[in-house]
Amino acid sequence: DPVWRVITMLGDENAYMALTALVYLLWSPELGFRLLLALATSSWINVFAKSFFAVPRPPREHWKVEASGYSFPSGHAQTSATVWAFLSLSLRRWSMWALSAAVVAAVSFSRVYLGVHRVEDVVAGAAFGAAIGGILYSVTQRLKLSGDKGALSLILYGLSVMALYAVYRNIIFFKVGGALLGMVVYPLKVKGVEVREAPLRLKIAVTVGVVGFAYLMSKLAARLSGEIVTAIFHAGVV
């Protein structure tokens, strides 16, 4: 059980946020940006799909780890498949394809083994994730995600995702929409320190700091936006 609890963490969204930050800072800013766009898209689609299908999780007495929300499709499986499919298509190496298949299979199995998903949940999640990764790879290769037009596209995209809260009362739509709005700094090509030329230790320190700060800010934003939206909603009802 401890082994599968560790493996299932490889499918956690926060783990992939950290991986995306590493890709951006240590490897390729462009690839990191596009990967983050795919990750954010997969995140809100999964929440939307779970709310739409509204399939309950397996009985709680079978759980070996804590879980929340609906069951179909598996978010861990979908997120893993999205990220690794996108990376595999970007790098085009057989070793990456093999690693991707192994990670997605292990994460998917872990969710069933730990009792929080059924087989059909992880199969659908992996299929949705692979499709999203492939589609986003194709789209981001064709679209010009730079300059004012790229920034405007991200703003409209982010606001559209946030608007989904009106249909499905889930704070994730605000978090993902906010993340998309924050990504406009890349298309606008804000000039700053070239991190890739810094020493490796500095890169790692910056990455850890950025990921930690982003995580804390997302938690704070979710809490504050939830309180604000609830207050506005109740005021409107009254």
PDB file of N, CA, C and O in Angstrom, residues 17-90:
ATOM      1  N   MET A  17       2.294  20.520 -11.961  1.00  0.00           N
ATOM      2  CA  MET A  17       2.602  21.948 -11.943  1.00  0.00           C
ATOM      3  C   MET A  17       4.101  22.146 -11.691  1.00  0.00           C
ATOM      4  O   MET A  17       4.744  22.989 -12.321  1.00  0.00           O
ATOM      5  N   ALA A  18       4.638  21.349 -10.757  1.00  0.00           N
ATOM      6  CA  ALA A  18       6.073  21.422 -10.479  1.00  0.00           C
ATOM      7  C   ALA A  18       6.886  20.987 -11.695  1.00  0.00           C
ATOM      8  O   ALA A  18       7.903  21.608 -12.037  1.00  0.00           O
ATOM      9  N   LEU A  19       6.453  19.921 -12.367  1.00  0.00           N
ATOM     10  CA  LEU A  19       7.150  19.444 -13.558  1.00  0.00           C
ATOM     11  C   LEU A  19       7.126  20.511 -14.653  1.00  0.00           C
ATOM     12  O   LEU A  19       8.149  20.751 -15.332  1.00  0.00           O
ATOM     13  N   THR A  20       5.987  21.155 -14.818  1.00  0.00           N
ATOM     14  CA  THR A  20       5.868  22.217 -15.825  1.00  0.00           C
ATOM     15  C   THR A  20       6.812  23.373 -15.528  1.00  0.00           C
ATOM     16  O   THR A  20       7.445  23.932 -16.433  1.00  0.00           O
ATOM     17  N   ALA A  21       6.908  23.735 -14.235  1.00  0.00           N
ATOM     18  CA  ALA A  21       7.825  24.803 -13.851  1.00  0.00           C
ATOM     19  C   ALA A  21       9.272  24.418 -14.150  1.00  0.00           C
ATOM     20  O   ALA A  21      10.063  25.245 -14.606  1.00  0.00           O
ATOM     21  N   LEU A  22       9.616  23.164 -13.908  1.00  0.00           N
ATOM     22  CA  LEU A  22      10.969  22.690 -14.214  1.00  0.00           C
ATOM     23  C   LEU A  22      11.250  22.762 -15.712  1.00  0.00           C
ATOM     24  O   LEU A  22      12.332  23.180 -16.133  1.00  0.00           O
ATOM     25  N   VAL A  23      10.286  22.330 -16.518  1.00  0.00           N
ATOM     26  CA  VAL A  23      10.450  22.378 -17.975  1.00  0.00           C
ATOM     27  C   VAL A  23      10.649  23.818 -18.425  1.00  0.00           C
ATOM     28  O   VAL A  23      11.514  24.120 -19.263  1.00  0.00           O
ATOM     29  N   TYR A  24       9.852  24.724 -17.855  1.00  0.00           N
ATOM     30  CA  TYR A  24       9.926  26.137 -18.248  1.00  0.00           C
ATOM     31  C   TYR A  24      11.276  26.753 -17.873  1.00  0.00           C
ATOM     32  O   TYR A  24      11.911  27.438 -18.684  1.00  0.00           O
ATOM     33  N   LEU A  25      11.715  26.522 -16.640  1.00  0.00           N
ATOM     34  CA  LEU A  25      12.911  27.195 -16.133  1.00  0.00           C
ATOM     35  C   LEU A  25      14.216  26.521 -16.541  1.00  0.00           C
ATOM     36  O   LEU A  25      15.218  27.192 -16.763  1.00  0.00           O
ATOM     37  N   LEU A  26      14.199  25.209 -16.643  1.00  0.00           N
ATOM     38  CA  LEU A  26      15.443  24.484 -16.876  1.00  0.00           C
ATOM     39  C   LEU A  26      15.616  23.988 -18.310  1.00  0.00           C
ATOM     40  O   LEU A  26      16.722  23.606 -18.694  1.00  0.00           O
ATOM     41  N   TRP A  27      14.546  23.999 -19.080  1.00  0.00           N
ATOM     42  CA  TRP A  27      14.636  23.391 -20.395  1.00  0.00           C
ATOM     43  C   TRP A  27      14.217  24.358 -21.495  1.00  0.00           C
ATOM     44  O   TRP A  27      15.055  24.897 -22.215  1.00  0.00           O
ATOM     45  N   SER A  28      12.910  24.577 -21.624  1.00  0.00           N
ATOM     46  CA  SER A  28      12.411  25.416 -22.712  1.00  0.00           C
ATOM     47  C   SER A  28      11.193  26.211 -22.240  1.00  0.00           C
ATOM     48  O   SER A  28      10.146  25.614 -21.937  1.00  0.00           O
ATOM     49  N   PRO A  29      11.289  27.548 -22.165  1.00  0.00           N
ATOM     50  CA  PRO A  29      10.132  28.351 -21.771  1.00  0.00           C
ATOM     51  C   PRO A  29       8.922  28.127 -22.674  1.00  0.00           C
ATOM     52  O   PRO A  29       7.788  28.073 -22.196  1.00  0.00           O
ATOM     53  N   GLU A  30       9.157  27.988 -23.969  1.00  0.00           N
ATOM     54  CA  GLU A  30       8.041  27.788 -24.899  1.00  0.00           C
ATOM     55  C   GLU A  30       7.329  26.468 -24.634  1.00  0.00           C
ATOM     56  O   GLU A  30       6.099  26.411 -24.567  1.00  0.00           O
ATOM     57  N   LEU A  31       8.115  25.387 -24.456  1.00  0.00           N
ATOM     58  CA  LEU A  31       7.511  24.085 -24.174  1.00  0.00           C
ATOM     59  C   LEU A  31       6.799  24.112 -22.830  1.00  0.00           C
ATOM     60  O   LEU A  31       5.703  23.562 -22.686  1.00  0.00           O
ATOM     61  N   GLY A  32       7.404  24.760 -21.826  1.00  0.00           N
ATOM     62  CA  GLY A  32       6.773  24.864 -20.518  1.00  0.00           C
ATOM     63  C   GLY A  32       5.460  25.606 -20.577  1.00  0.00           C
ATOM     64  O   GLY A  32       4.474  25.204 -19.943  1.00  0.00           O
ATOM     65  N   PHE A  33       5.415  26.687 -21.347  1.00  0.00           N
ATOM     66  CA  PHE A  33       4.188  27.468 -21.500  1.00  0.00           C
ATOM     67  C   PHE A  33       3.089  26.641 -22.160  1.00  0.00           C
ATOM     68  O   PHE A  33       1.942  26.607 -21.689  1.00  0.00           O
ATOM     69  N   ARG A  34       3.427  25.955 -23.238  1.00  0.00           N
ATOM     70  CA  ARG A  34       2.431  25.153 -23.952  1.00  0.00           C
ATOM     71  C   ARG A  34       1.964  23.971 -23.107  1.00  0.00           C
ATOM     72  O   ARG A  34       0.790  23.593 -23.147  1.00  0.00           O
ATOM     73  N   LEU A  35       2.895  23.395 -22.341  1.00  0.00           N
ATOM     74  CA  LEU A  35       2.536  22.277 -21.462  1.00  0.00           C
ATOM     75  C   LEU A  35       1.588  22.742 -20.361  1.00  0.00           C
ATOM     76  O   LEU A  35       0.627  22.038 -20.015  1.00  0.00           O
ATOM     77  N   LEU A  36       1.839  23.919 -19.813  1.00  0.00           N
ATOM     78  CA  LEU A  36       0.952  24.469 -18.789  1.00  0.00           C
ATOM     79  C   LEU A  36      -0.435  24.739 -19.356  1.00  0.00           C
ATOM     80  O   LEU A  36      -1.455  24.514 -18.689  1.00  0.00           O
ATOM     81  N   LEU A  37      -0.493  25.197 -20.596  1.00  0.00           N
ATOM     82  CA  LEU A  37      -1.774  25.440 -21.253  1.00  0.00           C
ATOM     83  C   LEU A  37      -2.552  24.128 -21.396  1.00  0.00           C
ATOM     84  O   LEU A  37      -3.766  24.085 -21.149  1.00  0.00           O
ATOM     85  N   ALA A  38      -1.843  23.058 -21.769  1.00  0.00           N
ATOM     86  CA  ALA A  38      -2.494  21.747 -21.889  1.00  0.00           C
ATOM     87  C   ALA A  38      -2.965  21.250 -20.530  1.00  0.00           C
ATOM     88  O   ALA A  38      -4.064  20.693 -20.400  1.00  0.00           O
ATOM     89  N   LEU A  39      -2.140  21.435 -19.501  1.00  0.00           N
ATOM     90  CA  LEU A  39      -2.485  20.994 -18.153  1.00  0.00           C
ATOM     91  C   LEU A  39      -3.718  21.732 -17.632  1.00  0.00           C
ATOM     92  O   LEU A  39      -4.632  21.122 -17.054  1.00  0.00           O
ATOM     93  N   ALA A  40      -3.753  23.051 -17.832  1.00  0.00           N
ATOM     94  CA  ALA A  40      -4.904  23.842 -17.377  1.00  0.00           C
ATOM     95  C   ALA A  40      -6.177  23.433 -18.113  1.00  0.00           C
ATOM     96  O   ALA A  40      -7.257  23.322 -17.505  1.00  0.00           O
ATOM     97  N   THR A  41      -6.066  23.193 -19.412  1.00  0.00           N
ATOM     98  CA  THR A  41      -7.231  22.786 -20.202  1.00  0.00           C
ATOM     99  C   THR A  41      -7.768  21.443 -19.733  1.00  0.00           C
ATOM    100  O   THR A  41      -8.979  21.260 -19.554  1.00  0.00           O
ATOM    101  N   SER A  42      -6.859  20.495 -19.516  1.00  0.00           N
ATOM    102  CA  SER A  42      -7.271  19.174 -19.049  1.00  0.00           C
ATOM    103  C   SER A  42      -7.934  19.253 -17.683  1.00  0.00           C
ATOM    104  O   SER A  42      -8.897  18.525 -17.397  1.00  0.00           O
ATOM    105  N   SER A  43      -7.454  20.153 -16.830  1.00  0.00           N
ATOM    106  CA  SER A  43      -7.989  20.285 -15.476  1.00  0.00           C
ATOM    107  C   SER A  43      -9.457  20.699 -15.485  1.00  0.00           C
ATOM    108  O   SER A  43     -10.296  20.065 -14.834  1.00  0.00           O
ATOM    109  N   TRP A  44      -9.790  21.761 -16.232  1.00  0.00           N
ATOM    110  CA  TRP A  44     -11.182  22.207 -16.205  1.00  0.00           C
ATOM    111  C   TRP A  44     -12.098  21.255 -16.976  1.00  0.00           C
ATOM    112  O   TRP A  44     -13.275  21.082 -16.602  1.00  0.00           O
ATOM    113  N   ILE A  45     -11.588  20.611 -18.011  1.00  0.00           N
ATOM    114  CA  ILE A  45     -12.406  19.639 -18.743  1.00  0.00           C
ATOM    115  C   ILE A  45     -12.755  18.457 -17.841  1.00  0.00           C
ATOM    116  O   ILE A  45     -13.876  17.936 -17.877  1.00  0.00           O
ATOM    117  N   ASN A  46     -11.802  18.022 -17.009  1.00  0.00           N
ATOM    118  CA  ASN A  46     -12.067  16.914 -16.103  1.00  0.00           C
ATOM    119  C   ASN A  46     -13.144  17.275 -15.088  1.00  0.00           C
ATOM    120  O   ASN A  46     -14.051  16.476 -14.823  1.00  0.00           O
ATOM    121  N   VAL A  47     -13.060  18.479 -14.521  1.00  0.00           N
ATOM    122  CA  VAL A  47     -14.070  18.924 -13.561  1.00  0.00           C
ATOM    123  C   VAL A  47     -15.438  19.019 -14.240  1.00  0.00           C
ATOM    124  O   VAL A  47     -16.465  18.606 -13.676  1.00  0.00           O
ATOM    125  N   PHE A  48     -15.451  19.549 -15.455  1.00  0.00           N
ATOM    126  CA  PHE A  48     -16.698  19.667 -16.209  1.00  0.00           C
ATOM    127  C   PHE A  48     -17.293  18.278 -16.481  1.00  0.00           C
ATOM    128  O   PHE A  48     -18.501  18.058 -16.293  1.00  0.00           O
ATOM    129  N   ALA A  49     -16.446  17.335 -16.917  1.00  0.00           N
ATOM    130  CA  ALA A  49     -16.923  15.979 -17.228  1.00  0.00           C
ATOM    131  C   ALA A  49     -17.447  15.278 -15.983  1.00  0.00           C
ATOM    132  O   ALA A  49     -18.493  14.607 -16.024  1.00  0.00           O
ATOM    133  N   LYS A  50     -16.731  15.427 -14.866  1.00  0.00           N
ATOM    134  CA  LYS A  50     -17.189  14.791 -13.625  1.00  0.00           C
ATOM    135  C   LYS A  50     -18.544  15.352 -13.194  1.00  0.00           C
ATOM    136  O   LYS A  50     -19.424  14.610 -12.754  1.00  0.00           O
ATOM    137  N   SER A  51     -18.705  16.661 -13.307  1.00  0.00           N
ATOM    138  CA  SER A  51     -19.966  17.280 -12.929  1.00  0.00           C
ATOM    139  C   SER A  51     -21.096  16.864 -13.879  1.00  0.00           C
ATOM    140  O   SER A  51     -22.241  16.685 -13.460  1.00  0.00           O
ATOM    141  N   PHE A  52     -20.761  16.695 -15.142  1.00  0.00           N
ATOM    142  CA  PHE A  52     -21.765  16.326 -16.143  1.00  0.00           C
ATOM    143  C   PHE A  52     -22.244  14.889 -15.938  1.00  0.00           C
ATOM    144  O   PHE A  52     -23.451  14.617 -15.925  1.00  0.00           O
ATOM    145  N   PHE A  53     -21.296  13.952 -15.765  1.00  0.00           N
ATOM    146  CA  PHE A  53     -21.673  12.547 -15.614  1.00  0.00           C
ATOM    147  C   PHE A  53     -22.135  12.235 -14.193  1.00  0.00           C
ATOM    148  O   PHE A  53     -22.977  11.361 -13.986  1.00  0.00           O
ATOM    149  N   ALA A  54     -21.552  12.919 -13.203  1.00  0.00           N
ATOM    150  CA  ALA A  54     -21.963  12.784 -11.792  1.00  0.00           C
ATOM    151  C   ALA A  54     -22.004  11.328 -11.331  1.00  0.00           C
ATOM    152  O   ALA A  54     -22.993  10.874 -10.738  1.00  0.00           O
ATOM    153  N   VAL A  55     -20.938  10.594 -11.585  1.00  0.00           N
ATOM    154  CA  VAL A  55     -20.853   9.191 -11.173  1.00  0.00           C
ATOM    155  C   VAL A  55     -20.229   9.119  -9.773  1.00  0.00           C
ATOM    156  O   VAL A  55     -19.112   9.599  -9.578  1.00  0.00           O
ATOM    157  N   PRO A  56     -20.914   8.527  -8.805  1.00  0.00           N
ATOM    158  CA  PRO A  56     -20.350   8.434  -7.445  1.00  0.00           C
ATOM    159  C   PRO A  56     -19.100   7.545  -7.430  1.00  0.00           C
ATOM    160  O   PRO A  56     -18.937   6.658  -8.273  1.00  0.00           O
ATOM    161  N   ARG A  57     -18.255   7.789  -6.458  1.00  0.00           N
ATOM    162  CA  ARG A  57     -17.074   6.945  -6.282  1.00  0.00           C
ATOM    163  C   ARG A  57     -17.475   5.582  -5.710  1.00  0.00           C
ATOM    164  O   ARG A  57     -18.593   5.411  -5.225  1.00  0.00           O
ATOM    165  N   PRO A  58     -16.549   4.621  -5.754  1.00  0.00           N
ATOM    166  CA  PRO A  58     -16.813   3.324  -5.112  1.00  0.00           C
ATOM    167  C   PRO A  58     -17.120   3.528  -3.625  1.00  0.00           C
ATOM    168  O   PRO A  58     -16.818   4.581  -3.060  1.00  0.00           O
ATOM    169  N   PRO A  59     -17.724   2.525  -2.958  1.00  0.00           N
ATOM    170  CA  PRO A  59     -18.041   2.652  -1.533  1.00  0.00           C
ATOM    171  C   PRO A  59     -16.822   3.075  -0.714  1.00  0.00           C
ATOM    172  O   PRO A  59     -15.717   2.606  -0.933  1.00  0.00           O
ATOM    173  N   ARG A  60     -17.051   3.971   0.226  1.00  0.00           N
ATOM    174  CA  ARG A  60     -15.963   4.557   1.009  1.00  0.00           C
ATOM    175  C   ARG A  60     -15.174   3.506   1.786  1.00  0.00           C
ATOM    176  O   ARG A  60     -13.982   3.695   2.048  1.00  0.00           O
ATOM    177  N   GLU A  61     -15.796   2.427   2.169  1.00  0.00           N
ATOM    178  CA  GLU A  61     -15.081   1.406   2.949  1.00  0.00           C
ATOM    179  C   GLU A  61     -13.970   0.733   2.150  1.00  0.00           C
ATOM    180  O   GLU A  61     -13.109   0.063   2.722  1.00  0.00           O
ATOM    181  N   HIS A  62     -13.960   0.931   0.832  1.00  0.00           N
ATOM    182  CA  HIS A  62     -12.902   0.360  -0.009  1.00  0.00           C
ATOM    183  C   HIS A  62     -11.710   1.302  -0.174  1.00  0.00           C
ATOM    184  O   HIS A  62     -10.680   0.902  -0.714  1.00  0.00           O
ATOM    185  N   TRP A  63     -11.864   2.548   0.253  1.00  0.00           N
ATOM    186  CA  TRP A  63     -10.806   3.532   0.041  1.00  0.00           C
ATOM    187  C   TRP A  63      -9.597   3.259   0.933  1.00  0.00           C
ATOM    188  O   TRP A  63      -9.738   2.949   2.120  1.00  0.00           O
ATOM    189  N   LYS A  64      -8.419   3.399   0.362  1.00  0.00           N
ATOM    190  CA  LYS A  64      -7.164   3.335   1.119  1.00  0.00           C
ATOM    191  C   LYS A  64      -6.480   4.696   1.186  1.00  0.00           C
ATOM    192  O   LYS A  64      -5.466   4.838   1.869  1.00  0.00           O
ATOM    193  N   VAL A  65      -7.016   5.660   0.447  1.00  0.00           N
ATOM    194  CA  VAL A  65      -6.563   7.051   0.505  1.00  0.00           C
ATOM    195  C   VAL A  65      -7.801   7.930   0.452  1.00  0.00           C
ATOM    196  O   VAL A  65      -8.888   7.484   0.068  1.00  0.00           O
ATOM    197  N   GLU A  66      -7.653   9.184   0.812  1.00  0.00           N
ATOM    198  CA  GLU A  66      -8.772  10.113   0.757  1.00  0.00           C
ATOM    199  C   GLU A  66      -8.981  10.614  -0.673  1.00  0.00           C
ATOM    200  O   GLU A  66      -8.029  10.761  -1.447  1.00  0.00           O
ATOM    201  N   ALA A  67     -10.218  10.882  -1.023  1.00  0.00           N
ATOM    202  CA  ALA A  67     -10.561  11.403  -2.346  1.00  0.00           C
ATOM    203  C   ALA A  67     -11.807  12.263  -2.214  1.00  0.00           C
ATOM    204  O   ALA A  67     -12.557  12.156  -1.244  1.00  0.00           O
ATOM    205  N   SER A  68     -12.040  13.099  -3.200  1.00  0.00           N
ATOM    206  CA  SER A  68     -13.212  13.976  -3.177  1.00  0.00           C
ATOM    207  C   SER A  68     -13.785  14.099  -4.580  1.00  0.00           C
ATOM    208  O   SER A  68     -13.114  13.819  -5.578  1.00  0.00           O
ATOM    209  N   GLY A  69     -15.027  14.524  -4.655  1.00  0.00           N
ATOM    210  CA  GLY A  69     -15.649  14.728  -5.948  1.00  0.00           C
ATOM    211  C   GLY A  69     -16.168  13.439  -6.558  1.00  0.00           C
ATOM    212  O   GLY A  69     -16.139  12.362  -5.948  1.00  0.00           O
ATOM    213  N   TYR A  70     -16.631  13.574  -7.789  1.00  0.00           N
ATOM    214  CA  TYR A  70     -17.159  12.413  -8.502  1.00  0.00           C
ATOM    215  C   TYR A  70     -16.039  11.527  -9.035  1.00  0.00           C
ATOM    216  O   TYR A  70     -14.856  11.869  -8.949  1.00  0.00           O
ATOM    217  N   SER A  71     -16.444  10.401  -9.622  1.00  0.00           N
ATOM    218  CA  SER A  71     -15.473   9.353  -9.960  1.00  0.00           C
ATOM    219  C   SER A  71     -15.075   9.302 -11.436  1.00  0.00           C
ATOM    220  O   SER A  71     -13.940   8.959 -11.755  1.00  0.00           O
ATOM    221  N   PHE A  72     -16.001   9.626 -12.334  1.00  0.00           N
ATOM    222  CA  PHE A  72     -15.778   9.419 -13.774  1.00  0.00           C
ATOM    223  C   PHE A  72     -15.671  10.757 -14.506  1.00  0.00           C
ATOM    224  O   PHE A  72     -16.557  11.608 -14.380  1.00  0.00           O
ATOM    225  N   PRO A  73     -14.585  10.951 -15.269  1.00  0.00           N
ATOM    226  CA  PRO A  73     -13.394  10.114 -15.429  1.00  0.00           C
ATOM    227  C   PRO A  73     -12.339  10.428 -14.365  1.00  0.00           C
ATOM    228  O   PRO A  73     -12.403  11.487 -13.726  1.00  0.00           O
ATOM    229  N   SER A  74     -11.381   9.548 -14.186  1.00  0.00           N
ATOM    230  CA  SER A  74     -10.332   9.747 -13.181  1.00  0.00           C
ATOM    231  C   SER A  74      -9.474  10.959 -13.517  1.00  0.00           C
ATOM    232  O   SER A  74      -8.903  11.051 -14.602  1.00  0.00           O
ATOM    233  N   GLY A  75      -9.380  11.890 -12.561  1.00  0.00           N
ATOM    234  CA  GLY A  75      -8.556  13.079 -12.788  1.00  0.00           C
ATOM    235  C   GLY A  75      -7.076  12.760 -12.828  1.00  0.00           C
ATOM    236  O   GLY A  75      -6.337  13.339 -13.630  1.00  0.00           O
ATOM    237  N   HIS A  76      -6.620  11.844 -11.967  1.00  0.00           N
ATOM    238  CA  HIS A  76      -5.204  11.474 -11.956  1.00  0.00           C
ATOM    239  C   HIS A  76      -4.794  10.837 -13.282  1.00  0.00           C
ATOM    240  O   HIS A  76      -3.740  11.161 -13.840  1.00  0.00           O
ATOM    241  N   ALA A  77      -5.630   9.925 -13.778  1.00  0.00           N
ATOM    242  CA  ALA A  77      -5.322   9.264 -15.045  1.00  0.00           C
ATOM    243  C   ALA A  77      -5.355  10.252 -16.200  1.00  0.00           C
ATOM    244  O   ALA A  77      -4.480  10.227 -17.092  1.00  0.00           O
ATOM    245  N   GLN A  78      -6.352  11.128 -16.199  1.00  0.00           N
ATOM    246  CA  GLN A  78      -6.477  12.095 -17.293  1.00  0.00           C
ATOM    247  C   GLN A  78      -5.329  13.095 -17.288  1.00  0.00           C
ATOM    248  O   GLN A  78      -4.744  13.380 -18.344  1.00  0.00           O
ATOM    249  N   THR A  79      -4.990  13.621 -16.122  1.00  0.00           N
ATOM    250  CA  THR A  79      -3.896  14.591 -16.036  1.00  0.00           C
ATOM    251  C   THR A  79      -2.584  13.964 -16.482  1.00  0.00           C
ATOM    252  O   THR A  79      -1.813  14.571 -17.243  1.00  0.00           O
ATOM    253  N   SER A  80      -2.312  12.744 -16.016  1.00  0.00           N
ATOM    254  CA  SER A  80      -1.076  12.056 -16.394  1.00  0.00           C
ATOM    255  C   SER A  80      -1.008  11.837 -17.897  1.00  0.00           C
ATOM    256  O   SER A  80       0.017  12.104 -18.534  1.00  0.00           O
ATOM    257  N   ALA A  81      -2.105  11.347 -18.464  1.00  0.00           N
ATOM    258  CA  ALA A  81      -2.113  11.072 -19.905  1.00  0.00           C
ATOM    259  C   ALA A  81      -1.943  12.345 -20.720  1.00  0.00           C
ATOM    260  O   ALA A  81      -1.258  12.349 -21.751  1.00  0.00           O
ATOM    261  N   THR A  82      -2.566  13.432 -20.278  1.00  0.00           N
ATOM    262  CA  THR A  82      -2.443  14.708 -20.993  1.00  0.00           C
ATOM    263  C   THR A  82      -0.994  15.179 -21.030  1.00  0.00           C
ATOM    264  O   THR A  82      -0.450  15.500 -22.095  1.00  0.00           O
ATOM    265  N   VAL A  83      -0.366  15.225 -19.867  1.00  0.00           N
ATOM    266  CA  VAL A  83       1.005  15.736 -19.767  1.00  0.00           C
ATOM    267  C   VAL A  83       1.986  14.859 -20.534  1.00  0.00           C
ATOM    268  O   VAL A  83       2.796  15.353 -21.327  1.00  0.00           O
ATOM    269  N   TRP A  84       1.905  13.547 -20.322  1.00  0.00           N
ATOM    270  CA  TRP A  84       2.889  12.669 -20.951  1.00  0.00           C
ATOM    271  C   TRP A  84       2.655  12.510 -22.449  1.00  0.00           C
ATOM    272  O   TRP A  84       3.616  12.342 -23.215  1.00  0.00           O
ATOM    273  N   ALA A  85       1.406  12.572 -22.888  1.00  0.00           N
ATOM    274  CA  ALA A  85       1.144  12.550 -24.331  1.00  0.00           C
ATOM    275  C   ALA A  85       1.700  13.804 -24.985  1.00  0.00           C
ATOM    276  O   ALA A  85       2.312  13.746 -26.065  1.00  0.00           O
ATOM    277  N   PHE A  86       1.509  14.946 -24.338  1.00  0.00           N
ATOM    278  CA  PHE A  86       2.013  16.213 -24.876  1.00  0.00           C
ATOM    279  C   PHE A  86       3.540  16.194 -24.954  1.00  0.00           C
ATOM    280  O   PHE A  86       4.121  16.601 -25.971  1.00  0.00           O
ATOM    281  N   LEU A  87       4.190  15.736 -23.885  1.00  0.00           N
ATOM    282  CA  LEU A  87       5.650  15.674 -23.885  1.00  0.00           C
ATOM    283  C   LEU A  87       6.170  14.694 -24.925  1.00  0.00           C
ATOM    284  O   LEU A  87       7.170  14.963 -25.615  1.00  0.00           O
ATOM    285  N   SER A  88       5.507  13.549 -25.057  1.00  0.00           N
ATOM    286  CA  SER A  88       5.952  12.542 -26.021  1.00  0.00           C
ATOM    287  C   SER A  88       5.837  13.052 -27.451  1.00  0.00           C
ATOM    288  O   SER A  88       6.738  12.845 -28.284  1.00  0.00           O
ATOM    289  N   LEU A  89       4.740  13.745 -27.756  1.00  0.00           N
ATOM    290  CA  LEU A  89       4.572  14.304 -29.092  1.00  0.00           C
ATOM    291  C   LEU A  89       5.570  15.429 -29.359  1.00  0.00           C
ATOM    292  O   LEU A  89       6.001  15.624 -30.502  1.00  0.00           O
ATOM    293  N   SER A  90       5.934  16.148 -28.306  1.00  0.00           N
ATOM    294  CA  SER A  90       6.888  17.256 -28.463  1.00  0.00           C
ATOM    295  C   SER A  90       8.306  16.752 -28.685  1.00  0.00           C
ATOM    296  O   SER A  90       9.062  17.335 -29.480  1.00  0.00           O
TER     297      SER A  90
END
